[in-house]
PDB file of C-alpha atoms in Angstrom:
ATOM      1  CA  GLN J 176       0.000   0.000   0.000  1.00 83.00           C
ATOM      2  CA  VAL J 177       1.271   3.448  -0.942  1.00 91.00           C
ATOM      3  CA  GLN J 178      -0.091   6.762   0.259  1.00 95.00           C
ATOM      4  CA  LEU J 179       0.630   9.882  -1.763  1.00 97.00           C
ATOM      5  CA  VAL J 180       0.387  13.494  -0.629  1.00 98.00           C
ATOM      6  CA  GLU J 181       0.819  16.346  -3.090  1.00 98.00           C
ATOM      7  CA  SER J 182       1.748  19.903  -2.204  1.00 98.00           C
ATOM      8  CA  GLY J 183       2.880  23.107  -3.829  1.00 98.00           C
ATOM      9  CA  GLY J 184      -0.118  24.155  -5.861  1.00 98.00           C
ATOM     10  CA  ARG J 185      -1.152  27.813  -5.753  1.00 98.00           C
ATOM     11  CA  LEU J 186      -2.178  30.807  -7.831  1.00 98.00           C
ATOM     12  CA  VAL J 187       0.564  32.139 -10.113  1.00 98.00           C
ATOM     13  CA  GLN J 188       0.806  34.406 -13.129  1.00 98.00           C
ATOM     14  CA  ALA J 189       1.491  33.350 -16.694  1.00 98.00           C
ATOM     15  CA  GLY J 190       5.211  32.886 -17.229  1.00 98.00           C
ATOM     16  CA  ASP J 191       5.899  32.019 -13.614  1.00 98.00           C
ATOM     17  CA  SER J 192       7.461  28.821 -12.315  1.00 98.00           C
ATOM     18  CA  LEU J 193       6.116  26.424  -9.718  1.00 98.00           C
ATOM     19  CA  ARG J 194       7.316  23.159  -8.200  1.00 98.00           C
ATOM     20  CA  LEU J 195       4.903  20.490  -7.057  1.00 98.00           C
ATOM     21  CA  SER J 196       5.932  17.786  -4.626  1.00 98.00           C
ATOM     22  CA  CYS J 197       4.481  14.367  -3.943  1.00 98.00           C
ATOM     23  CA  ALA J 198       5.547  12.542  -0.798  1.00 98.00           C
ATOM     24  CA  ALA J 199       5.021   8.787  -0.731  1.00 96.00           C
ATOM     25  CA  SER J 200       4.780   6.399   2.169  1.00 94.00           C
ATOM     26  CA  GLY J 201       6.364   2.963   2.129  1.00 79.00           C
ATOM     27  CA  ARG J 202       9.837   1.492   1.929  1.00 74.00           C
ATOM     28  CA  THR J 203       9.873   0.491  -1.745  1.00 89.00           C
ATOM     29  CA  PHE J 204       9.372   3.866  -3.374  1.00 91.00           C
ATOM     30  CA  SER J 205      12.153   3.241  -5.876  1.00 90.00           C
ATOM     31  CA  ASN J 206      10.197   0.275  -7.280  1.00 91.00           C
ATOM     32  CA  TYR J 207       7.319   2.459  -8.427  1.00 94.00           C
ATOM     33  CA  VAL J 208       6.752   4.354 -11.601  1.00 96.00           C
ATOM     34  CA  MET J 209       5.523   7.790 -10.556  1.00 97.00           C
ATOM     35  CA  GLY J 210       3.254   9.905 -12.680  1.00 98.00           C
ATOM     36  CA  TRP J 211       1.709  13.353 -12.687  1.00 98.00           C
ATOM     37  CA  PHE J 212      -1.743  13.899 -14.148  1.00 98.00           C
ATOM     38  CA  ARG J 213      -4.029  16.901 -14.245  1.00 98.00           C
ATOM     39  CA  GLN J 214      -7.735  17.440 -14.529  1.00 98.00           C
ATOM     40  CA  VAL J 215     -10.022  20.331 -15.306  1.00 98.00           C
ATOM     41  CA  PRO J 216     -13.689  20.100 -14.223  1.00 94.00           C
ATOM     42  CA  GLY J 217     -15.741  18.474 -16.943  1.00 95.00           C
ATOM     43  CA  LYS J 218     -12.741  16.986 -18.706  1.00 97.00           C
ATOM     44  CA  GLU J 219     -10.914  13.679 -18.477  1.00 97.00           C
ATOM     45  CA  ARG J 220      -7.798  13.309 -16.404  1.00 98.00           C
ATOM     46  CA  GLU J 221      -4.778  14.063 -18.573  1.00 98.00           C
ATOM     47  CA  PHE J 222      -1.294  12.578 -18.450  1.00 98.00           C
ATOM     48  CA  VAL J 223       1.436  15.127 -17.766  1.00 98.00           C
ATOM     49  CA  ALA J 224       4.665  13.229 -17.043  1.00 98.00           C
ATOM     50  CA  ALA J 225       6.022  10.003 -15.588  1.00 98.00           C
ATOM     51  CA  ILE J 226       9.329   8.706 -14.306  1.00 97.00           C
ATOM     52  CA  ARG J 227      10.632   5.215 -13.685  1.00 95.00           C
ATOM     53  CA  GLY J 228      12.276   4.318 -10.420  1.00 88.00           C
ATOM     54  CA  SER J 229      14.847   1.926 -11.848  1.00 81.00           C
ATOM     55  CA  ASP J 230      16.672   4.218 -14.237  1.00 88.00           C
ATOM     56  CA  GLY J 231      14.972   7.603 -13.963  1.00 90.00           C
ATOM     57  CA  SER J 232      13.752   7.543 -17.540  1.00 94.00           C
ATOM     58  CA  THR J 233      10.943   9.992 -18.207  1.00 97.00           C
ATOM     59  CA  LEU J 234       7.978  10.536 -20.491  1.00 97.00           C
ATOM     60  CA  TYR J 235       6.104  13.784 -21.109  1.00 98.00           C
ATOM     61  CA  ASN J 236       2.904  14.978 -22.675  1.00 98.00           C
ATOM     62  CA  ASP J 237       3.829  16.996 -25.742  1.00 98.00           C
ATOM     63  CA  SER J 238       1.978  20.012 -24.346  1.00 97.00           C
ATOM     64  CA  VAL J 239       4.439  20.328 -21.456  1.00 98.00           C
ATOM     65  CA  LYS J 240       7.635  19.060 -23.059  1.00 98.00           C
ATOM     66  CA  GLY J 241      10.416  21.595 -22.646  1.00 97.00           C
ATOM     67  CA  ARG J 242       8.545  23.465 -19.902  1.00 98.00           C
ATOM     68  CA  PHE J 243       7.961  20.816 -17.228  1.00 98.00           C
ATOM     69  CA  THR J 244      10.482  18.481 -15.632  1.00 98.00           C
ATOM     70  CA  ILE J 245       9.691  15.442 -13.513  1.00 98.00           C
ATOM     71  CA  PHE J 246      12.336  14.157 -11.150  1.00 98.00           C
ATOM     72  CA  ARG J 247      12.500  12.079  -8.005  1.00 96.00           C
ATOM     73  CA  GLU J 248      14.543  11.667  -4.866  1.00 95.00           C
ATOM     74  CA  ASN J 249      14.208   8.036  -3.866  1.00 92.00           C
ATOM     75  CA  GLY J 250      15.964   8.648  -0.562  1.00 92.00           C
ATOM     76  CA  LYS J 251      13.214  11.112   0.356  1.00 94.00           C
ATOM     77  CA  ASN J 252      10.350   9.093  -1.162  1.00 95.00           C
ATOM     78  CA  THR J 253       9.402  12.169  -3.138  1.00 97.00           C
ATOM     79  CA  VAL J 254       8.681  12.979  -6.755  1.00 98.00           C
ATOM     80  CA  TYR J 255       8.576  16.522  -8.082  1.00 98.00           C
ATOM     81  CA  LEU J 256       7.130  18.360 -11.029  1.00 98.00           C
ATOM     82  CA  GLN J 257       9.036  21.521 -11.906  1.00 98.00           C
ATOM     83  CA  MET J 258       6.798  23.705 -14.042  1.00 98.00           C
ATOM     84  CA  ASN J 259       8.275  26.649 -15.922  1.00 98.00           C
ATOM     85  CA  SER J 260       6.758  29.152 -18.334  1.00 98.00           C
ATOM     86  CA  LEU J 261       3.306  28.398 -17.015  1.00 98.00           C
ATOM     87  CA  LYS J 262       0.311  29.169 -19.199  1.00 98.00           C
ATOM     88  CA  PRO J 263      -3.345  29.734 -18.288  1.00 98.00           C
ATOM     89  CA  GLU J 264      -4.163  26.422 -19.969  1.00 97.00           C
ATOM     90  CA  ASP J 265      -2.008  24.669 -17.357  1.00 98.00           C
ATOM     91  CA  THR J 266      -4.665  25.531 -14.779  1.00 98.00           C
ATOM     92  CA  ALA J 267      -5.943  22.272 -13.267  1.00 98.00           C
ATOM     93  CA  ILE J 268      -5.896  20.018 -10.255  1.00 98.00           C
ATOM     94  CA  TYR J 269      -2.611  18.116 -10.397  1.00 98.00           C
ATOM     95  CA  TYR J 270      -2.510  14.547  -9.150  1.00 98.00           C
ATOM     96  CA  CYS J 271       0.394  12.308  -8.279  1.00 98.00           C
ATOM     97  CA  ALA J 272       0.054   8.596  -9.025  1.00 98.00           C
ATOM     98  CA  ALA J 273       2.054   5.386  -8.659  1.00 97.00           C
ATOM     99  CA  ARG J 274       2.178   2.008 -10.325  1.00 95.00           C
ATOM    100  CA  THR J 275       4.482  -0.962 -10.077  1.00 91.00           C
ATOM    101  CA  LEU J 276       4.917  -1.848 -13.746  1.00 85.00           C
ATOM    102  CA  GLY J 277       6.208   0.194 -16.678  1.00 89.00           C
ATOM    103  CA  VAL J 278       5.556   3.795 -17.591  1.00 91.00           C
ATOM    104  CA  SER J 279       1.992   4.428 -18.683  1.00 95.00           C
ATOM    105  CA  THR J 280       0.030   7.463 -19.822  1.00 97.00           C
ATOM    106  CA  THR J 281      -3.320   5.866 -18.906  1.00 97.00           C
ATOM    107  CA  PRO J 282      -4.804   6.923 -15.557  1.00 97.00           C
ATOM    108  CA  SER J 283      -6.618   3.620 -14.988  1.00 97.00           C
ATOM    109  CA  GLN J 284      -3.308   1.774 -15.019  1.00 97.00           C
ATOM    110  CA  TYR J 285      -2.075   3.552 -11.917  1.00 97.00           C
ATOM    111  CA  ASN J 286      -2.839   1.860  -8.620  1.00 94.00           C
ATOM    112  CA  TYR J 287      -2.385   4.699  -6.146  1.00 96.00           C
ATOM    113  CA  TRP J 288      -3.430   8.347  -6.216  1.00 97.00           C
ATOM    114  CA  GLY J 289      -2.984  11.433  -4.123  1.00 98.00           C
ATOM    115  CA  GLN J 290      -5.743  13.881  -3.280  1.00 97.00           C
ATOM    116  CA  GLY J 291      -4.575  16.519  -5.767  1.00 98.00           C
ATOM    117  CA  THR J 292      -3.279  20.063  -5.543  1.00 98.00           C
ATOM    118  CA  GLN J 293      -4.786  23.055  -7.343  1.00 98.00           C
ATOM    119  CA  VAL J 294      -2.657  25.041  -9.765  1.00 98.00           C
ATOM    120  CA  THR J 295      -4.170  28.229 -11.141  1.00 98.00           C
ATOM    121  CA  VAL J 296      -2.363  30.309 -13.746  1.00 98.00           C
ATOM    122  CA  SER J 297      -3.753  33.769 -14.344  1.00 98.00           C
ATOM    123  CA  SER J 298      -3.228  35.631 -17.607  1.00 95.00           C
TER     124      SER J 298
END
């Protein structure tokens, strides 16, 4: 069982940077693929980025590639999402998720979810 707690979301202006954190419980954090997703009311949950625990390889949604960076500190059981050059369309609730198999962009393939943190980007 893994429990995930996100933090760092807040109101920012377009062009600003923001770092989200996701703290995980458990002693086998490095075994999990960690993902970030986001959701806007009335829309489906959207894949943002994911990172493997074994080799740190990453995958990004094209809409955030070059602006967002996912990284993890296995010793701290924490995964981060560094968001630069934020745009109003990045406004959403951001969720952290974990799964034990390979990287996936599909929300239903993740076993564990955090409660979400709100990011609002004003124009």
